[in-house]
Coordinates of C-alpha atoms and ligand atoms in Angstrom, one line a residue:
X1111 CA 36.5 96.5 74.1
X1112 CA 40.2 95.9 73.4
X1113 CA 41.6 98.5 75.7
X1114 CA 40.6 101.2 78.1
X1115 CA 43.9 103.0 77.6
X1116 CA 43.4 105.9 75.2
X1117 CA 46.7 107.9 75.3
X1118 CA 46.1 111.6 74.8
X1119 CA 42.4 111.4 75.4
X1120 CA 42.6 114.4 77.8
X1121 CA 44.1 116.6 75.0
X1122 CA 41.6 115.7 72.3
X1123 CA 38.8 118.1 71.3
X1124 CA 35.5 117.0 72.8
X1125 CA 34.1 115.7 69.5
X1126 CA 37.1 113.5 69.0
X1127 CA 36.8 112.0 72.5
X1128 CA 33.2 111.0 71.5
X1129 CA 34.6 109.4 68.3
X1130 CA 37.0 107.4 70.4
X1131 CA 34.1 106.2 72.6
X1132 CA 32.2 105.2 69.6
X1133 CA 35.2 103.3 68.2
X1134 CA 35.9 101.6 71.6
X1135 CA 32.4 100.6 72.6
X1136 CA 30.4 100.6 69.4
X1137 CA 28.1 103.4 70.6
X1138 CA 25.7 104.7 68.0
X1139 CA 25.4 108.4 67.1
X1140 CA 22.1 108.5 69.1
X1141 CA 23.8 107.0 72.1
X1142 CA 26.6 109.5 71.9
X1143 CA 24.1 112.3 71.5
X1144 CA 22.7 111.2 74.9
X1145 CA 25.9 112.3 76.5
X1146 CA 25.2 115.8 75.3
X1147 CA 23.5 118.4 77.6
X1148 CA 22.6 115.8 80.2
X1149 CA 21.0 113.5 77.8
X1150 CA 17.5 114.1 79.0
X1151 CA 14.9 116.4 77.5
X1152 CA 12.4 118.2 79.6
X1153 CA 9.7 116.1 78.0
X1154 CA 11.5 112.9 79.1
X1155 CA 12.0 114.4 82.6
X1156 CA 8.3 115.3 83.0
X1157 CA 6.9 111.9 83.9
X1158 CA 9.9 111.0 86.0
X1159 CA 9.1 113.4 88.9
X1160 CA 6.3 115.8 90.0
X1161 CA 6.2 119.5 89.0
X1162 CA 9.1 119.0 86.5
X1163 CA 10.2 122.3 84.9
X1164 CA 13.4 121.0 83.2
X1165 CA 16.6 119.1 83.8
X1166 CA 19.9 119.8 85.7
X1167 CA 23.2 119.1 84.0
X1168 CA 26.4 117.8 85.4
X1169 CA 29.8 117.2 83.6
X1170 CA 30.2 113.6 82.4
X1171 CA 33.8 112.4 82.1
X1172 CA 35.3 109.1 81.2
X1173 CA 37.8 107.4 83.5
X1174 CA 40.4 105.5 81.5
X1175 CA 42.7 102.6 82.2
X1176 CA 40.4 100.4 84.3
X1177 CA 41.0 96.7 84.2
X1178 CA 38.4 94.9 86.4
X1179 CA 38.7 91.2 86.7
X1180 CA 40.8 91.2 83.6
X1181 CA 38.2 93.1 81.6
X1182 CA 38.9 96.6 80.0
X1183 CA 36.3 99.1 81.0
X1184 CA 35.8 102.8 80.1
X1185 CA 34.0 104.2 83.1
X1186 CA 31.5 107.1 82.8
X1187 CA 31.5 109.5 85.8
X1188 CA 29.0 112.3 86.3
X1189 CA 30.6 114.8 88.7
X1190 CA 31.1 118.5 89.1
X1191 CA 34.4 118.3 91.1
X1192 CA 37.7 118.7 89.2
X1193 CA 40.5 116.1 89.7
X1194 CA 38.2 113.2 90.4
X1195 CA 38.1 111.7 86.9
X1196 CA 41.9 112.3 86.4
X1197 CA 42.6 110.8 89.8
X1198 CA 40.6 107.6 89.1
X1199 CA 42.2 107.2 85.7
X1200 CA 45.7 107.7 86.9
X1201 CA 45.3 105.2 89.8
X1202 CA 43.7 102.7 87.5
X1203 CA 46.9 103.0 85.4
X1204 CA 49.0 102.3 88.4
X1205 CA 46.8 99.4 89.4
X1206 CA 47.1 97.8 85.9
X1207 CA 50.8 97.2 86.7
X1208 CA 49.7 94.9 89.5
X1209 CA 47.0 93.2 87.4
X1210 CA 44.2 95.7 87.7
X1211 CA 41.3 95.4 90.2
X1212 CA 40.0 92.1 91.4
X1213 CA 36.3 92.5 92.4
X1214 CA 33.5 90.3 93.6
X1215 CA 30.0 90.6 94.9
X1216 CA 27.8 88.6 97.3
X1217 CA 24.3 87.5 96.1
X1218 CA 22.1 90.6 95.3
X1219 CA 20.0 90.2 98.5
X1220 CA 18.2 93.1 99.9
X1221 CA 16.5 93.4 103.3
X1222 CA 12.9 94.5 103.7
X1223 CA 11.9 95.5 107.3
X1224 CA 8.5 95.1 109.0
X1225 CA 8.1 96.9 112.4
X1226 CA 5.7 94.8 114.5
X1227 CA 4.2 96.7 117.4
X1228 CA 1.6 95.9 120.1
X1229 CA 2.6 92.2 120.2
X1230 CA 1.1 90.6 123.3
X1231 CA 3.9 88.1 123.8
X1232 CA 7.2 88.9 122.0
X1233 CA 8.9 85.6 122.5
X1234 CA 5.9 83.5 121.5
X1235 CA 5.4 85.7 118.5
X1236 CA 9.0 85.3 117.5
X1237 CA 8.7 81.5 117.7
X1238 CA 5.5 81.5 115.7
X1239 CA 7.1 83.5 113.0
X1240 CA 9.9 81.0 112.7
X1241 CA 7.3 78.2 112.6
X1242 CA 5.5 79.9 109.7
X1243 CA 8.7 80.9 107.9
X1244 CA 8.4 78.5 104.9
X1245 CA 4.8 79.6 104.3
X1246 CA 5.7 83.4 104.5
X1247 CA 8.6 82.9 102.1
X1248 CA 6.5 81.0 99.7
X1249 CA 3.9 83.8 99.7
X1250 CA 6.6 86.5 99.2
X1251 CA 8.1 84.5 96.4
X1252 CA 5.0 84.8 94.2
X1253 CA 5.0 88.5 94.3
X1254 CA 7.4 89.3 91.5
X1255 CA 7.1 86.6 88.7
X1256 CA 9.7 88.4 86.6
X1257 CA 12.3 88.3 89.4
X1258 CA 11.4 84.7 90.0
X1259 CA 11.9 83.9 86.3
X1260 CA 15.4 85.3 86.5
X1261 CA 16.3 83.3 89.6
X1262 CA 15.4 85.9 92.3
X1263 CA 12.9 85.8 95.1
X1264 CA 12.4 85.4 98.8
X1265 CA 15.4 83.8 100.5
X1266 CA 15.0 84.1 104.3
X1267 CA 13.1 85.6 107.2
X1268 CA 14.8 86.9 110.3
X1269 CA 13.2 88.0 113.5
X1270 CA 14.9 90.6 115.7
X1271 CA 13.8 91.8 119.1
X1272 CA 14.4 95.5 119.9
X1273 CA 14.4 95.3 123.7
X1274 CA 14.6 99.0 124.5
X1275 CA 13.2 101.9 122.5
X1276 CA 11.4 105.2 123.3
X1277 CA 8.1 103.3 122.8
X1278 CA 9.1 100.1 124.6
X1279 CA 10.1 96.7 123.1
X1280 CA 9.0 95.5 119.7
X1281 CA 9.7 93.0 117.0
X1282 CA 11.4 93.6 113.6
X1283 CA 11.0 91.1 110.8
X1284 CA 13.6 91.1 108.0
X1285 CA 12.6 89.6 104.7
X1286 CA 15.7 88.8 102.7
X1287 CA 15.0 89.0 99.0
X1288 CA 17.2 88.3 96.0
X1289 CA 16.5 91.1 93.5
X1290 CA 18.9 89.9 90.8
X1291 CA 19.6 92.8 88.4
X1292 CA 17.2 95.3 90.0
X1293 CA 18.0 97.9 92.6
X1294 CA 15.2 96.1 94.4
X1295 CA 13.4 98.8 96.4
X1296 CA 10.0 98.3 94.6
X1297 CA 10.1 94.5 94.8
X1298 CA 11.1 94.5 98.5
X1299 CA 8.6 97.2 99.5
X1300 CA 5.8 95.4 97.7
X1301 CA 6.7 92.1 99.3
X1302 CA 6.7 93.6 102.8
X1303 CA 3.4 95.3 102.3
X1304 CA 1.9 92.0 101.0
X1305 CA 3.2 89.9 103.9
X1306 CA 2.2 92.4 106.6
X1307 CA -1.4 91.1 107.2
X1308 CA 0.0 87.5 107.6
X1309 CA 2.6 88.7 110.0
X1310 CA -0.1 90.5 112.0
X1311 CA -2.3 87.3 112.1
X1312 CA 0.7 85.2 113.2
X1313 CA 2.0 87.6 115.9
X1314 CA -1.3 89.2 117.1
X1315 CA 0.5 92.5 116.7
X1316 CA 0.3 95.5 114.3
X1317 CA 2.7 95.9 111.4
X1318 CA 3.6 99.6 111.3
X1319 CA 6.5 100.3 108.9
X1320 CA 7.1 98.1 105.8
X1321 CA 10.1 99.3 103.9
X1322 CA 13.5 98.3 102.5
X1323 CA 16.6 98.9 104.6
X1324 CA 19.4 100.9 102.9
X1325 CA 21.9 99.1 105.1
X1326 CA 22.2 96.5 102.4
X1327 CA 24.9 94.5 104.2
X1328 CA 23.9 91.3 102.5
X1329 CA 24.6 92.9 99.1
X1330 CA 28.2 93.7 99.3
X1331 CA 30.8 94.5 96.6
X1332 CA 34.5 94.1 97.2
X1333 CA 37.5 95.3 95.2
X1334 CA 41.2 94.7 95.8
X1335 CA 44.3 96.0 94.1
X1336 CA 48.1 95.7 94.3
X1337 CA 50.5 98.4 93.3
X1338 CA 54.1 97.5 92.9
X1339 CA 56.1 99.8 95.1
X1340 CA 58.2 101.1 92.1
X1341 CA 55.1 102.5 90.5
X1342 CA 54.5 104.7 93.5
X1343 CA 57.6 106.7 92.9
X1344 CA 56.9 110.3 92.2
X1345 CA 59.3 112.2 89.9
X1346 CA 59.3 116.0 89.9
X1347 CA 60.7 118.6 87.6
X1348 CA 63.9 117.8 85.8
X1349 CA 63.4 114.1 86.5
X1350 CA 64.4 114.5 90.1
X1351 CA 62.9 111.9 92.4
X1352 CA 60.7 113.8 94.8
X1353 CA 59.2 110.8 96.7
X1354 CA 60.5 107.2 96.7
X1355 CA 58.1 104.4 96.3
X1356 CA 58.5 103.1 99.8
X1357 CA 57.9 106.5 101.2
X1358 CA 54.7 106.9 99.2
X1359 CA 53.5 103.4 100.2
X1360 CA 54.1 104.0 103.9
X1361 CA 52.6 107.4 103.7
X1362 CA 49.4 105.9 102.3
X1363 CA 49.3 103.3 105.0
X1364 CA 49.8 106.0 107.7
X1365 CA 47.0 108.0 106.1
X1366 CA 44.7 105.0 106.2
X1367 CA 45.5 104.3 109.8
X1368 CA 44.3 107.8 110.7
X1369 CA 40.9 107.1 109.0
X1370 CA 40.7 103.6 110.6
X1371 CA 40.9 105.1 114.1
X1372 CA 39.4 108.6 113.9
X1373 CA 35.8 109.2 112.7
X1374 CA 36.6 112.8 111.8
X1375 CA 39.2 111.7 109.3
X1376 CA 37.1 108.6 108.3
X1377 CA 34.2 110.8 107.2
X1378 CA 36.6 112.7 104.8
X1379 CA 38.4 109.5 103.7
X1380 CA 35.1 107.9 102.9
X1381 CA 33.9 111.0 101.1
X1382 CA 36.9 110.6 98.8
X1383 CA 35.7 107.0 98.1
X1384 CA 32.2 108.2 97.4
X1385 CA 33.6 110.8 94.9
X1386 CA 34.3 107.9 92.7
X1387 CA 31.4 105.7 93.7
X1388 CA 28.6 108.3 93.3
X1389 CA 29.9 109.6 90.0
X1390 CA 29.4 106.2 88.4
X1391 CA 26.1 105.6 90.3
X1392 CA 24.7 108.9 89.0
X1393 CA 26.0 108.3 85.4
X1394 CA 24.1 105.0 85.4
X1395 CA 20.8 106.4 86.7
X1396 CA 21.1 104.7 90.0
X1397 CA 19.9 106.0 93.4
X1398 CA 23.1 107.6 94.9
X1399 CA 21.3 108.5 98.2
X1400 CA 20.7 104.8 98.8
X1401 CA 24.3 104.0 98.1
X1402 CA 25.5 106.9 100.4
X1403 CA 23.2 105.8 103.2
X1404 CA 24.3 102.2 102.9
X1405 CA 28.0 103.1 102.8
X1406 CA 28.0 105.3 105.9
X1407 CA 25.8 103.0 107.9
X1408 CA 28.1 100.1 106.9
X1409 CA 31.2 102.2 108.0
X1410 CA 29.6 102.4 111.4
X1411 CA 28.4 98.8 111.7
X1412 CA 30.7 98.0 114.7
X1413 CA 29.4 101.0 116.7
X1414 CA 32.2 103.3 115.7
X1415 CA 32.4 105.0 112.3
X1416 CA 35.6 103.9 110.4
X1417 CA 37.2 103.7 107.0
X1418 CA 35.5 101.6 104.4
X1419 CA 38.8 100.7 102.9
X1420 CA 42.0 99.1 104.2
X1421 CA 45.6 99.7 103.0
X1422 CA 48.7 97.7 103.8
X1423 CA 51.8 96.0 102.3
X1424 CA 52.2 92.4 101.2
X1425 CA 55.2 90.1 101.7
X1426 CA 56.9 91.5 98.6
X1427 CA 56.5 95.1 99.7
X1428 CA 53.7 96.0 97.3
X1429 CA 50.9 98.3 98.4
X1430 CA 47.7 96.4 98.7
X1431 CA 44.2 97.9 99.1
X1432 CA 40.7 96.6 99.7
X1433 CA 37.3 98.2 99.7
X1434 CA 34.1 96.5 100.7
X1435 CA 30.8 98.2 100.9
X1436 CA 27.1 97.7 100.2
X1437 CA 26.3 98.2 96.6
X1438 CA 22.5 98.2 95.8
X1439 CA 22.7 99.2 92.1
X1440 CA 20.5 97.9 89.3
X1441 CA 20.6 97.8 85.5
X1442 CA 16.9 97.2 85.0
X1443 CA 14.0 99.4 86.0
X1444 CA 14.0 103.0 87.2
X1445 CA 16.1 105.7 85.5
X1446 CA 18.6 103.1 84.4
X1447 CA 16.2 102.2 81.6
X1448 CA 14.5 105.5 80.9
X1449 CA 17.4 107.9 81.0
X1450 CA 19.1 107.9 77.6
X1451 CA 22.5 108.8 79.0
X1452 CA 22.3 106.2 81.7
X1453 CA 21.5 103.6 79.0
X1454 CA 24.5 104.7 77.0
X1455 CA 26.7 104.6 80.1
X1456 CA 25.7 101.0 80.8
X1457 CA 26.4 100.1 77.2
X1458 CA 29.8 101.8 77.3
X1459 CA 30.8 99.6 80.2
X1460 CA 29.2 96.5 78.6
X1461 CA 27.8 95.4 81.9
X1462 CA 25.7 92.2 81.7
X1463 CA 24.5 92.2 85.3
X1464 CA 24.0 94.4 88.4
X1465 CA 27.0 92.5 89.9
X1466 CA 29.2 93.5 87.0
X1467 CA 28.2 97.1 87.6
X1468 CA 28.8 96.9 91.3
X1469 CA 32.3 95.4 90.8
X1470 CA 33.2 98.3 88.5
X1471 CA 31.9 100.9 91.0
X1472 CA 33.7 99.5 94.0
X1473 CA 36.9 99.4 91.9
X1474 CA 36.5 103.1 91.0
X1475 CA 35.9 103.8 94.7
X1476 CA 39.2 102.1 95.6
X1477 CA 41.0 104.0 92.9
X1478 CA 39.6 107.3 94.0
X1479 CA 40.6 106.6 97.6
X1480 CA 44.1 105.8 96.4
X1481 CA 44.3 109.0 94.4
X1482 CA 43.4 111.1 97.4
X1483 CA 45.7 109.3 99.9
X1484 CA 48.6 109.4 97.5
X1485 CA 48.2 113.2 97.0
X1486 CA 47.6 113.8 100.7
X1487 CA 50.6 111.7 101.7
X1488 CA 52.9 113.5 99.4
X1489 CA 52.5 117.0 97.8
X1490 CA 49.1 117.7 99.3
X1491 CA 45.7 117.9 97.6
X1492 CA 45.8 121.6 96.5
X1493 CA 48.5 121.3 93.9
X1494 CA 46.5 119.0 91.6
X1495 CA 43.3 120.7 92.5
X1496 CA 44.7 124.1 91.8
X1497 CA 45.4 123.7 88.1
X1498 CA 41.9 122.3 87.4
X1499 CA 40.4 125.0 89.7
X1500 CA 42.4 127.6 87.8
X1501 CA 40.7 126.5 84.5
X1502 CA 37.3 127.0 86.1
X1503 CA 38.3 130.4 87.3
X1504 CA 39.7 131.3 83.9
X1505 CA 36.4 130.4 82.3
X1506 CA 34.5 132.4 85.0
X1507 CA 36.7 135.4 84.0
X1508 CA 35.6 135.0 80.4
X1509 CA 38.5 133.0 78.9
X1510 CA 37.5 130.7 75.9
X1511 CA 39.2 128.1 73.8
X1512 CA 43.0 128.2 74.0
X1513 CA 42.9 131.2 76.4
X1514 CA 41.6 128.9 79.2
X1515 CA 44.9 126.9 79.4
X1516 CA 47.0 130.0 79.1
X1517 CA 45.3 132.0 81.8
X1518 CA 45.1 128.9 84.1
X1519 CA 48.8 128.1 83.7
X1520 CA 49.8 131.7 84.4
X1521 CA 47.7 131.8 87.6
X1522 CA 49.2 128.5 88.8
X1523 CA 52.7 129.8 88.1
X1524 CA 51.9 133.0 90.0
X1525 CA 50.3 130.9 92.8
X1526 CA 47.3 133.3 92.6
X1527 CA 44.1 131.7 91.4
X1528 CA 41.5 134.4 91.5
X1529 CA 39.0 135.9 89.1
X1530 CA 40.5 139.4 89.2
X1531 CA 44.0 137.9 88.4
X1532 CA 42.4 135.8 85.6
X1533 CA 40.8 139.0 84.1
X1534 CA 44.2 140.8 84.2
X1535 CA 46.0 137.9 82.4
X1536 CA 43.1 137.7 79.9
X1537 CA 43.5 141.5 79.1
X1538 CA 47.2 141.1 78.6
X1539 CA 46.6 138.2 76.2
X1540 CA 44.2 140.4 74.2
Ligands
LIG108 C1 37.8 115.8 98.3 O1 36.7 115.8 97.5 C2 38.1 114.4 98.8 C3 39.3 114.2 99.8 O2 39.1 115.1 100.9 C4 39.3 112.8 100.2 C5 40.3 112.5 101.3 O3 40.7 113.4 102.1 O4 40.7 111.3 101.5 C6 40.6 114.6 99.1

């Protein structure tokens, strides 16, 4: 893709937006069709879950302007909330002026847990597990030949002692498994179930739970960005400067400090990050509950829930941001390979590995966080929200086509965004 900047995309009719995507990413008519009506037929949904009766649609939008590690990316986002796609696109545009997003990932290592109960001697069992580590890893390594072929497999074994619990002390064995381009739950769960009898024989205990941990803190993704302070200036009506760049930058840092120190604010701050993260996770058919669980557990890893991102200023006065969080996403297996829209979404971003995808997602999370903080630190969140909300209210009142913008604009000008007012305006238009 030559550029993720498509000026005027917002104003194009839907069909022309699809043409632009086809042009930019070489999507075929079938792939574009997958973006229509959720992209999944009832027949395709049927074998995916039990008792299927149909599918459930969400709006799919494209975030523009993203430059991630020097690569142009058009980002598909499945989300019902207005302002999110626009916010991400606008912040990606600002970030471009500072070189875009720089992102990286650790190795795609997931953690599988085995809970070992009824161990006669916890210390001795722990030592024995360490003695048998190489043998246990070798056995776990044979479980998924496909992962092995692509360079994945068992990496390490850790033993933890839970000294106090409602059922007394017990051991926990962590199997660290490199899952390459998979989300990894299946491989890790299978490996834990397979190792359990050996762990029982070695420890003399009973392996109770055998399951992946969603606190995937060995599979992290990190994004950073730098926004030149000049780009943060906000100009209002008649070209009058309403907020200087320094003021916006410092306001964003003050807003972040609130989230860094107060869990009540941190929950909302991180929710804003997840607006961006989840939207891409869902659009690519990945497990957003796993990502949510990992994100919030990671945010509380030091015993106090805090912000997932950090914002500050560099020596030149630029605003600098960083987001690091677990990112257990895959591009093989599960819905990523069965859901036609998820397949098209992956093709649109031209991701070659799960790490590529994780790097894009964490960049979108950082952009989304910036959009929220910038709005909150200046004119407040409602102004931007209102105009989009007004469109939805206009539609609810029966507006169609060009009427939608007209009714919405009038309601925003009146500062009254309600269905009854929309109906009145609509009547006056007719
Ligand atoms: C709303 O969906 C998200 C925000 O509340 C995030 C934030 O407060 O940082 C605007």
